PDB file of C-alpha atoms in Angstrom:
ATOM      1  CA  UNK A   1      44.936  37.971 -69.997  1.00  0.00           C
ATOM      2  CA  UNK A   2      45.801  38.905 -66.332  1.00  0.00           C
ATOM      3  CA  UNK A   3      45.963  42.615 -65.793  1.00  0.00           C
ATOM      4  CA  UNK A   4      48.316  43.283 -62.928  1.00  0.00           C
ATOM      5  CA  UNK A   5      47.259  46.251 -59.903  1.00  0.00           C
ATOM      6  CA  UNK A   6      49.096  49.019 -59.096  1.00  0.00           C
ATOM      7  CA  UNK A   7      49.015  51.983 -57.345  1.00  0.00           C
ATOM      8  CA  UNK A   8      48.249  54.340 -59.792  1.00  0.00           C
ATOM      9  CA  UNK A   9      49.010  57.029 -57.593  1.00  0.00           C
ATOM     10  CA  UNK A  10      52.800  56.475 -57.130  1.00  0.00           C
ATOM     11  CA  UNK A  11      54.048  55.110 -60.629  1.00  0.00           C
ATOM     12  CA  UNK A  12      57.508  53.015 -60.288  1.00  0.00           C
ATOM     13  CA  UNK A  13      61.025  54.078 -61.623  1.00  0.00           C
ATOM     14  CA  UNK A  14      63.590  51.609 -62.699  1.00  0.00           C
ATOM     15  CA  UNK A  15      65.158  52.207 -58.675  1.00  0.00           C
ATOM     16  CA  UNK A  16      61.725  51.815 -57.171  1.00  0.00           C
ATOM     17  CA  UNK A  17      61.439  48.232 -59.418  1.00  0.00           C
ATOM     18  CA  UNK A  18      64.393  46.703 -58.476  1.00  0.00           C
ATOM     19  CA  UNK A  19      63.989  47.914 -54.755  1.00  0.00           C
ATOM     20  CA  UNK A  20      60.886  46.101 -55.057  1.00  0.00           C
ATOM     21  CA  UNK A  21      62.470  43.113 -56.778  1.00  0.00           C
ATOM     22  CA  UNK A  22      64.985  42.227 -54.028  1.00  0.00           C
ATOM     23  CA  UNK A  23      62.296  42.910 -51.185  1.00  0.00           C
ATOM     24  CA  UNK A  24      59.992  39.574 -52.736  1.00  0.00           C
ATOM     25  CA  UNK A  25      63.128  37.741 -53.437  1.00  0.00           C
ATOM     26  CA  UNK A  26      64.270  38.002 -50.122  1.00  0.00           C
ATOM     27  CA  UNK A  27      60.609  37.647 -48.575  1.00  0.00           C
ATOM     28  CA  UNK A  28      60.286  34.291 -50.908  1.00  0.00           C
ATOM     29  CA  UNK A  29      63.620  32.682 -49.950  1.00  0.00           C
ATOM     30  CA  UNK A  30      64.055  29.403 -52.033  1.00  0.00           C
ATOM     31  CA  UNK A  31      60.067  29.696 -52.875  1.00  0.00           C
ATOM     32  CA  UNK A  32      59.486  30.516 -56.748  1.00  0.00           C
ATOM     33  CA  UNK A  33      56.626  30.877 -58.438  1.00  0.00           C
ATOM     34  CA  UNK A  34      55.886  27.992 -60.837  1.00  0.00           C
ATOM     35  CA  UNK A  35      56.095  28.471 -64.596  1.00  0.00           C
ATOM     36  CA  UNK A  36      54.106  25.984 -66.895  1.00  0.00           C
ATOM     37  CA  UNK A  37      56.288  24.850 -69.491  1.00  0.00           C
ATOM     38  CA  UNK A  38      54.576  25.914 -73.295  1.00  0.00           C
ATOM     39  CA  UNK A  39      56.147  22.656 -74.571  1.00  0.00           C
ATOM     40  CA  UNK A  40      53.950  20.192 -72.728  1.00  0.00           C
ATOM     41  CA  UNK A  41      50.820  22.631 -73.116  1.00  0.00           C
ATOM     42  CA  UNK A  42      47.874  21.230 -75.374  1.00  0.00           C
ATOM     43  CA  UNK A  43      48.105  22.572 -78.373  1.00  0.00           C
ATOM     44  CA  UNK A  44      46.120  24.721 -80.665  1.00  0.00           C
ATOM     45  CA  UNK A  45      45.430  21.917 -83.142  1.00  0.00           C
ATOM     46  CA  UNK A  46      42.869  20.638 -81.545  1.00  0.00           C
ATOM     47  CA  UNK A  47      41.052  23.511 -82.705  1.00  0.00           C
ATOM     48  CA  UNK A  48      41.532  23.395 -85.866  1.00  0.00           C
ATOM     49  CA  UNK A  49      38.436  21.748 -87.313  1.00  0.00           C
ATOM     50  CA  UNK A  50      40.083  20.747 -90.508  1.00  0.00           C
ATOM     51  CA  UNK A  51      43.430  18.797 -91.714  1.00  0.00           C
ATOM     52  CA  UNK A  52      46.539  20.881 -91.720  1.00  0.00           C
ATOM     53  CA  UNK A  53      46.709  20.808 -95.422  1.00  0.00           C
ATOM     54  CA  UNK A  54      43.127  22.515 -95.781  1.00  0.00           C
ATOM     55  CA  UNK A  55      44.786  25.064 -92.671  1.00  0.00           C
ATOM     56  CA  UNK A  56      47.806  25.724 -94.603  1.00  0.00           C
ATOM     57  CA  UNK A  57      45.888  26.507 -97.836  1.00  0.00           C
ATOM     58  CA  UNK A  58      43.307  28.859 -96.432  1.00  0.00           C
ATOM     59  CA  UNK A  59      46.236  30.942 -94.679  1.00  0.00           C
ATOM     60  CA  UNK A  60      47.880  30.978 -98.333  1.00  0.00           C
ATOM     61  CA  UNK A  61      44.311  31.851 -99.708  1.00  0.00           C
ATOM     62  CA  UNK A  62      43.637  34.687 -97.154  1.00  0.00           C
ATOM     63  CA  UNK A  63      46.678  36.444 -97.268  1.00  0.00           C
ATOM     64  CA  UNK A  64      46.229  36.885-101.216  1.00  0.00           C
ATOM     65  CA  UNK A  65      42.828  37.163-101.563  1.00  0.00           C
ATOM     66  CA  UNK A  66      40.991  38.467 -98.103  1.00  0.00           C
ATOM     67  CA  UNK A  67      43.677  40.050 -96.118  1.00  0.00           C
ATOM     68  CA  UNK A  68      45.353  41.888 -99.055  1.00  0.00           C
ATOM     69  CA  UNK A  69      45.425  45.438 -99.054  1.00  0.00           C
ATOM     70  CA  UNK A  70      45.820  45.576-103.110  1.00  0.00           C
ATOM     71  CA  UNK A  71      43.118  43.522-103.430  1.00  0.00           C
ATOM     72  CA  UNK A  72      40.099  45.874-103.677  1.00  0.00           C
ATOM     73  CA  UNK A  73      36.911  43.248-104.142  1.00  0.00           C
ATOM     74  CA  UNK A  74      34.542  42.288-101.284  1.00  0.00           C
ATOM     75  CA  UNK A  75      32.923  40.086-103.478  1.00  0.00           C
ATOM     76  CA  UNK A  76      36.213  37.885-104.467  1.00  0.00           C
ATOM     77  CA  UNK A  77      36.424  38.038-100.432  1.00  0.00           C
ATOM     78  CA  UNK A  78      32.731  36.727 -99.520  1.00  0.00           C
ATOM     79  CA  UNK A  79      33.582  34.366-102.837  1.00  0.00           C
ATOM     80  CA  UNK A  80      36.853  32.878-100.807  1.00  0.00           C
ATOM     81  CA  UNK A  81      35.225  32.728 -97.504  1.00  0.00           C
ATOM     82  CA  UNK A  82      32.437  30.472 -98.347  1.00  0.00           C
ATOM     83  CA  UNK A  83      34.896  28.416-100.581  1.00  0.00           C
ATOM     84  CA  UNK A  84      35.999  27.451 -97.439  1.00  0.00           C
ATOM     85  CA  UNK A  85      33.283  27.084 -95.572  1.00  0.00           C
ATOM     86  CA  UNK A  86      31.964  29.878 -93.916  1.00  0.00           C
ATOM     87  CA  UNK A  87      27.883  31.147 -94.408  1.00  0.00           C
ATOM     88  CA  UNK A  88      27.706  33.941 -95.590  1.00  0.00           C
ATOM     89  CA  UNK A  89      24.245  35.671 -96.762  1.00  0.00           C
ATOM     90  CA  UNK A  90      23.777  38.203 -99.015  1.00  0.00           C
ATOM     91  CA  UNK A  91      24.773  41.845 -99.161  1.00  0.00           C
ATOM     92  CA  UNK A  92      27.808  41.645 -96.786  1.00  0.00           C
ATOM     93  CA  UNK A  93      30.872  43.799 -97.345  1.00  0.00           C
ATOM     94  CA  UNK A  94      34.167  42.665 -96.765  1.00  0.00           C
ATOM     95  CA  UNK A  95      36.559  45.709 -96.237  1.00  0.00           C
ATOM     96  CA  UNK A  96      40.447  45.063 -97.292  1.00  0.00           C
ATOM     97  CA  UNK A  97      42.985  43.621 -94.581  1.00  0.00           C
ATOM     98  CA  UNK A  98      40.385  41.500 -92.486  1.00  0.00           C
ATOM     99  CA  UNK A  99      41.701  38.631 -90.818  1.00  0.00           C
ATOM    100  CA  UNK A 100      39.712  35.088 -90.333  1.00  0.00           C
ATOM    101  CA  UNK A 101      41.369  32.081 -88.613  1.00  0.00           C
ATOM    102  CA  UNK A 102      39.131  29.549 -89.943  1.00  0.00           C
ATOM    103  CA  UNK A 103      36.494  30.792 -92.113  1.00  0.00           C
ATOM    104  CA  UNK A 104      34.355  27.085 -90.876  1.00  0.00           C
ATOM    105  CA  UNK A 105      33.663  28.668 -87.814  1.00  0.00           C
ATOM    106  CA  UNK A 106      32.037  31.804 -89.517  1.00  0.00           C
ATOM    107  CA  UNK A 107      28.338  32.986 -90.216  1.00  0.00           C
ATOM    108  CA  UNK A 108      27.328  36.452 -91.446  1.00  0.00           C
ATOM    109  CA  UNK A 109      24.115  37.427 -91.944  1.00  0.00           C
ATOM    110  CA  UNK A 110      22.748  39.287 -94.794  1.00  0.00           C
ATOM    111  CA  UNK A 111      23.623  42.877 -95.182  1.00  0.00           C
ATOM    112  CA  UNK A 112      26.742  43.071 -92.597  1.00  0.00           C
ATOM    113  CA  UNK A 113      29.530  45.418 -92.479  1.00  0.00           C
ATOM    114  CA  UNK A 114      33.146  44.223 -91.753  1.00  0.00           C
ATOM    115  CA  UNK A 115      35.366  47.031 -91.608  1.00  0.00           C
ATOM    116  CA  UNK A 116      39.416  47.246 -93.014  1.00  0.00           C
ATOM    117  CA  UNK A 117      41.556  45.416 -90.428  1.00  0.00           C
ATOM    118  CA  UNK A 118      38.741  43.585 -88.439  1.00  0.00           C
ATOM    119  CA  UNK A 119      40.558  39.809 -87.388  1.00  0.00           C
ATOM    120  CA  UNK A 120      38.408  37.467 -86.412  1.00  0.00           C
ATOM    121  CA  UNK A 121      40.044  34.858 -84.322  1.00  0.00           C
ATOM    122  CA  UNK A 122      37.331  32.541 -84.432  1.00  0.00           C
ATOM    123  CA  UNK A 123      38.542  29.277 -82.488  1.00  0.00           C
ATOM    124  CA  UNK A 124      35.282  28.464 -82.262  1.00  0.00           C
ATOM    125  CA  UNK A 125      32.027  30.207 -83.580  1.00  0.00           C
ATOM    126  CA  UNK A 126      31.634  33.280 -84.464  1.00  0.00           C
ATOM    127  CA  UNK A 127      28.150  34.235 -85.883  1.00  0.00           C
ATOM    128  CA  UNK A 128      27.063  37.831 -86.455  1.00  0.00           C
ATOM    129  CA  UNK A 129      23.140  38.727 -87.250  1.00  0.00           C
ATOM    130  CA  UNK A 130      21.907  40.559 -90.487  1.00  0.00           C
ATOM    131  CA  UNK A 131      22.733  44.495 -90.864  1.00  0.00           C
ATOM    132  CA  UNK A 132      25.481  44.512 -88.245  1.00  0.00           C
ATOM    133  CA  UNK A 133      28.478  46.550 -88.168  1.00  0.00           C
ATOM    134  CA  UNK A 134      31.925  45.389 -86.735  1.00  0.00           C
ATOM    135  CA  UNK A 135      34.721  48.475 -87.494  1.00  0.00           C
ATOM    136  CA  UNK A 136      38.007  48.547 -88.281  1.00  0.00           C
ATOM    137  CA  UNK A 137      40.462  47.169 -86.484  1.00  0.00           C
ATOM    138  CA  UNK A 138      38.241  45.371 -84.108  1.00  0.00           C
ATOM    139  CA  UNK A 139      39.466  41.846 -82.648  1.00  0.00           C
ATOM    140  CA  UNK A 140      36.867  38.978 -82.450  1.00  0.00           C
ATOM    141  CA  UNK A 141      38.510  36.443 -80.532  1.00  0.00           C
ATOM    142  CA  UNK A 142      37.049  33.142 -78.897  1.00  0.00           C
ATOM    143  CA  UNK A 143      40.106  31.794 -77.067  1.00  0.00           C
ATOM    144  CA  UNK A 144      42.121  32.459 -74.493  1.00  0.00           C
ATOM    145  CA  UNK A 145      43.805  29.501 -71.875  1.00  0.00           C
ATOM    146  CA  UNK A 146      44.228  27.662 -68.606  1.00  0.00           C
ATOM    147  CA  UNK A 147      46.333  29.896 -67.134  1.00  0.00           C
ATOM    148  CA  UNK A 148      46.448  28.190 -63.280  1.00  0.00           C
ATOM    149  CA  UNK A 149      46.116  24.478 -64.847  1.00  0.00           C
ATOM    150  CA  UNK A 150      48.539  23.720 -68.030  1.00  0.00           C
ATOM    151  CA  UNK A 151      47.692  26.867 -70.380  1.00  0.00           C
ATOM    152  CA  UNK A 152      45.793  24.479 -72.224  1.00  0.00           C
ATOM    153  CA  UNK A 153      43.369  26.085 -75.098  1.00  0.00           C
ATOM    154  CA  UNK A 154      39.552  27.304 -74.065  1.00  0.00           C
ATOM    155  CA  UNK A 155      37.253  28.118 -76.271  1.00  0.00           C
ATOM    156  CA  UNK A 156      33.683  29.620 -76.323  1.00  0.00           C
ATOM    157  CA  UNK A 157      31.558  31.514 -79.254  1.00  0.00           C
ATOM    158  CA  UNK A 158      30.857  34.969 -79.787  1.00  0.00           C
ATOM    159  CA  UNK A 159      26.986  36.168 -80.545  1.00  0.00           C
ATOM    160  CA  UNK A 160      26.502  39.859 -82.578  1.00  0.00           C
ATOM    161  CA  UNK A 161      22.818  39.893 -82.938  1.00  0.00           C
ATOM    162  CA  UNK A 162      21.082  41.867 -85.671  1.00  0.00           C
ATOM    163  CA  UNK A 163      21.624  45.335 -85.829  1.00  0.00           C
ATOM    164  CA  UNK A 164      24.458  45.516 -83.447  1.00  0.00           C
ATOM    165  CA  UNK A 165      27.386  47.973 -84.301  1.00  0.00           C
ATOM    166  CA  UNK A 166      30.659  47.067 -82.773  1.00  0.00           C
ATOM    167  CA  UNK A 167      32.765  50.210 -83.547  1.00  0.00           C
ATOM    168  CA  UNK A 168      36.350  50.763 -83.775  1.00  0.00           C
ATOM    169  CA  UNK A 169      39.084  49.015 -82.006  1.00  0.00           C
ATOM    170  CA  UNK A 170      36.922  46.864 -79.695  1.00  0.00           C
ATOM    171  CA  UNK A 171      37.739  43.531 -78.373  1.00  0.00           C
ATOM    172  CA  UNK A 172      35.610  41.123 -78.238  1.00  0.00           C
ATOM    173  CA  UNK A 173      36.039  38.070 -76.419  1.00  0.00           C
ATOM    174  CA  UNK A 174      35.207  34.474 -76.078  1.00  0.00           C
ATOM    175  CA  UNK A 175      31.523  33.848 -74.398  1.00  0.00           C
ATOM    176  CA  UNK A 176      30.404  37.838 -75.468  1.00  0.00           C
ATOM    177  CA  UNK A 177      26.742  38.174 -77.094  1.00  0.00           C
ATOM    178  CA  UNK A 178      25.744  41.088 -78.035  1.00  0.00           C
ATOM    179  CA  UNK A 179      22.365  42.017 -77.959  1.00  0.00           C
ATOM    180  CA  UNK A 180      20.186  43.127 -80.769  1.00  0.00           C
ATOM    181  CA  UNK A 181      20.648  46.649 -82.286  1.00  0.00           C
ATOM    182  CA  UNK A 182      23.005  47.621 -79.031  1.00  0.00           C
ATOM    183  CA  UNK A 183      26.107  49.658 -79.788  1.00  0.00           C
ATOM    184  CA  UNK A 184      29.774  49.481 -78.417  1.00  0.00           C
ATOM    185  CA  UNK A 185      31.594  52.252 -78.190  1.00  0.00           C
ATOM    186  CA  UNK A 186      35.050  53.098 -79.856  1.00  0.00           C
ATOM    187  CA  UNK A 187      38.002  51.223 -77.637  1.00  0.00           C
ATOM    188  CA  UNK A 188      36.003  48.836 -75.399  1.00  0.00           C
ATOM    189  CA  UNK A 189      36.329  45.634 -74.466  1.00  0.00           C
ATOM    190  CA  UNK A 190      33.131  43.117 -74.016  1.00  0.00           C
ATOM    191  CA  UNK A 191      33.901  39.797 -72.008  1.00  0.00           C
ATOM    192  CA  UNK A 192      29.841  38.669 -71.340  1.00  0.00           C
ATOM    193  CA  UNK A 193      26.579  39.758 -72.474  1.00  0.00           C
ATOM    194  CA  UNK A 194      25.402  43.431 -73.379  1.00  0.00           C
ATOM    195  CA  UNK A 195      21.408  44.031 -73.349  1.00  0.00           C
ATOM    196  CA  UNK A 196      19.162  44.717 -75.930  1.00  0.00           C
ATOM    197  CA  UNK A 197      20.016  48.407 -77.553  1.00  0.00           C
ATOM    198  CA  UNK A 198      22.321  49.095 -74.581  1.00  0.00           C
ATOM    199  CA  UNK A 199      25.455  51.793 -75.721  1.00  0.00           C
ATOM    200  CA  UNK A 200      28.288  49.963 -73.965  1.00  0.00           C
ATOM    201  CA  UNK A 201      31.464  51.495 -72.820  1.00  0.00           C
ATOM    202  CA  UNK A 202      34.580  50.808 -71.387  1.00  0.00           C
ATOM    203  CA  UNK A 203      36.814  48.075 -70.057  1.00  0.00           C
ATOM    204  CA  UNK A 204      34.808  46.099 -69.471  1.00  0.00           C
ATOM    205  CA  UNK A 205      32.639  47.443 -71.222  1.00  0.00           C
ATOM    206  CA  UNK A 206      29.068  48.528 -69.099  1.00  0.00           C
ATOM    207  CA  UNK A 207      25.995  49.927 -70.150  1.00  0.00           C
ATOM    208  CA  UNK A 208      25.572  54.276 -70.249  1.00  0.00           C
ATOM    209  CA  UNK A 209      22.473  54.543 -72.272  1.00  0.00           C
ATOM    210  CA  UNK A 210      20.313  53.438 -75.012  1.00  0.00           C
ATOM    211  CA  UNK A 211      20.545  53.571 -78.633  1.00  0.00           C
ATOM    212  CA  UNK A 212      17.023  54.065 -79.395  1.00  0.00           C
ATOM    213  CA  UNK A 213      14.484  55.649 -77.642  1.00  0.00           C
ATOM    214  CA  UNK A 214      10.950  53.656 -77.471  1.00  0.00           C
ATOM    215  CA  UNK A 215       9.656  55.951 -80.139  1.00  0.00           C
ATOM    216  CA  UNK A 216      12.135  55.201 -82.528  1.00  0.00           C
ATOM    217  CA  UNK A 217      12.101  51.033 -81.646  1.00  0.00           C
TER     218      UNK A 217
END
């Protein structure tokens, strides 16, 4: 994702943005920015890990059985997931309305928490360590795409080491690990690697403290 500047300082009317508009079309002349046409970008497929039958069949499987609001057991969940191939230890919890793209590219440890609404856009692998929490509504995702070349699909894993709590509404993204027993804090977003039982914050997010003192390591 590209996040565009502004001055925060002097936000833009609809008068200010077209002002603006015809000042950098008349600045560019004939010069246009390129746009890479979606059609001819690599697709997603190549991703996919598994035939497109086995793809279409988990989406049918997950929408009934993990994703499902009505349907109240984490153990039929955990029971669905490793049907399809994901490792899953013992003693994890499955909350209602998670999301997993390909359950292949999944492994829980034992004892793990996966809050209502978590979607874990796992493009590539995802693997979370025993007794760690991810909340609700938090995104997982490993991919994101060329944006200068051909938009082509990228890849990279995501780490959550042991004891890690991920709480609510975070983004994580493709390349993150996060450290063992370190805690991210409600809203943030973590693009690389968070230390050791840092409390993370922010967008990115950065470290503000630590979750344990040494007496209590």
């Amino acid at each position: 994702m590209i996040e565009p500047t502004h001055d925060a300082s002097a936000p833009a009317d609809a008068g200010t943005l077209g002002t603006l508009g015809e000042a950098m079309s008349s600045t560019a002349g004939e010069r246009r920015t390129r746009v890479i046409p979606l059609r001819a970008a690599p697709g997603e497929r190549a991703a996919w890990g598994r035939s497109a039958g086995t793809v279409y069949l988990w989406a049918l499987v997950e929408w009934l059985v993990v994703t499902n609001a009505l349907q109240p057991s984490s153990r039929l969940r955990v029971a669905a997931l490793r049907a399809f191939g994901a490792t899953i230890a013992d003693g994890v919890i499955f909350r209602p309305r998670t999301r997993i793209k390909f359950p292949w590219n999944l492994e829980v440890g034992a004892d793990c928490w996966i809050g209502e609404g978590v979607w874990i856009h796992n493009q590539d692998r995802v693997v979370i360590g025993h007794d760690a929490v991810v909340s609700q509504e938090t995104m997982i995702t490993t991919g994101s795409h060329a944006h200068r070349r051909d938009m082509a699909l990228i890849t990279r894993p995501v780490v959550i080491e042991e004891g890690a709590w991920v709480t609510t509404r975070c983004i994580v993204t493709g390349g993150a690990r996060i450290g063992r027993s370190a805690l991210v804090t409600p809203g943030s977003v973590v693009r690389g690697e968070v230390p050791e039982n840092a409390i993370v914050t922010g967008n990115p997010a950065v470290p503000v403290g630590t979750r344990f003192s040494d007496g209590d390591r």
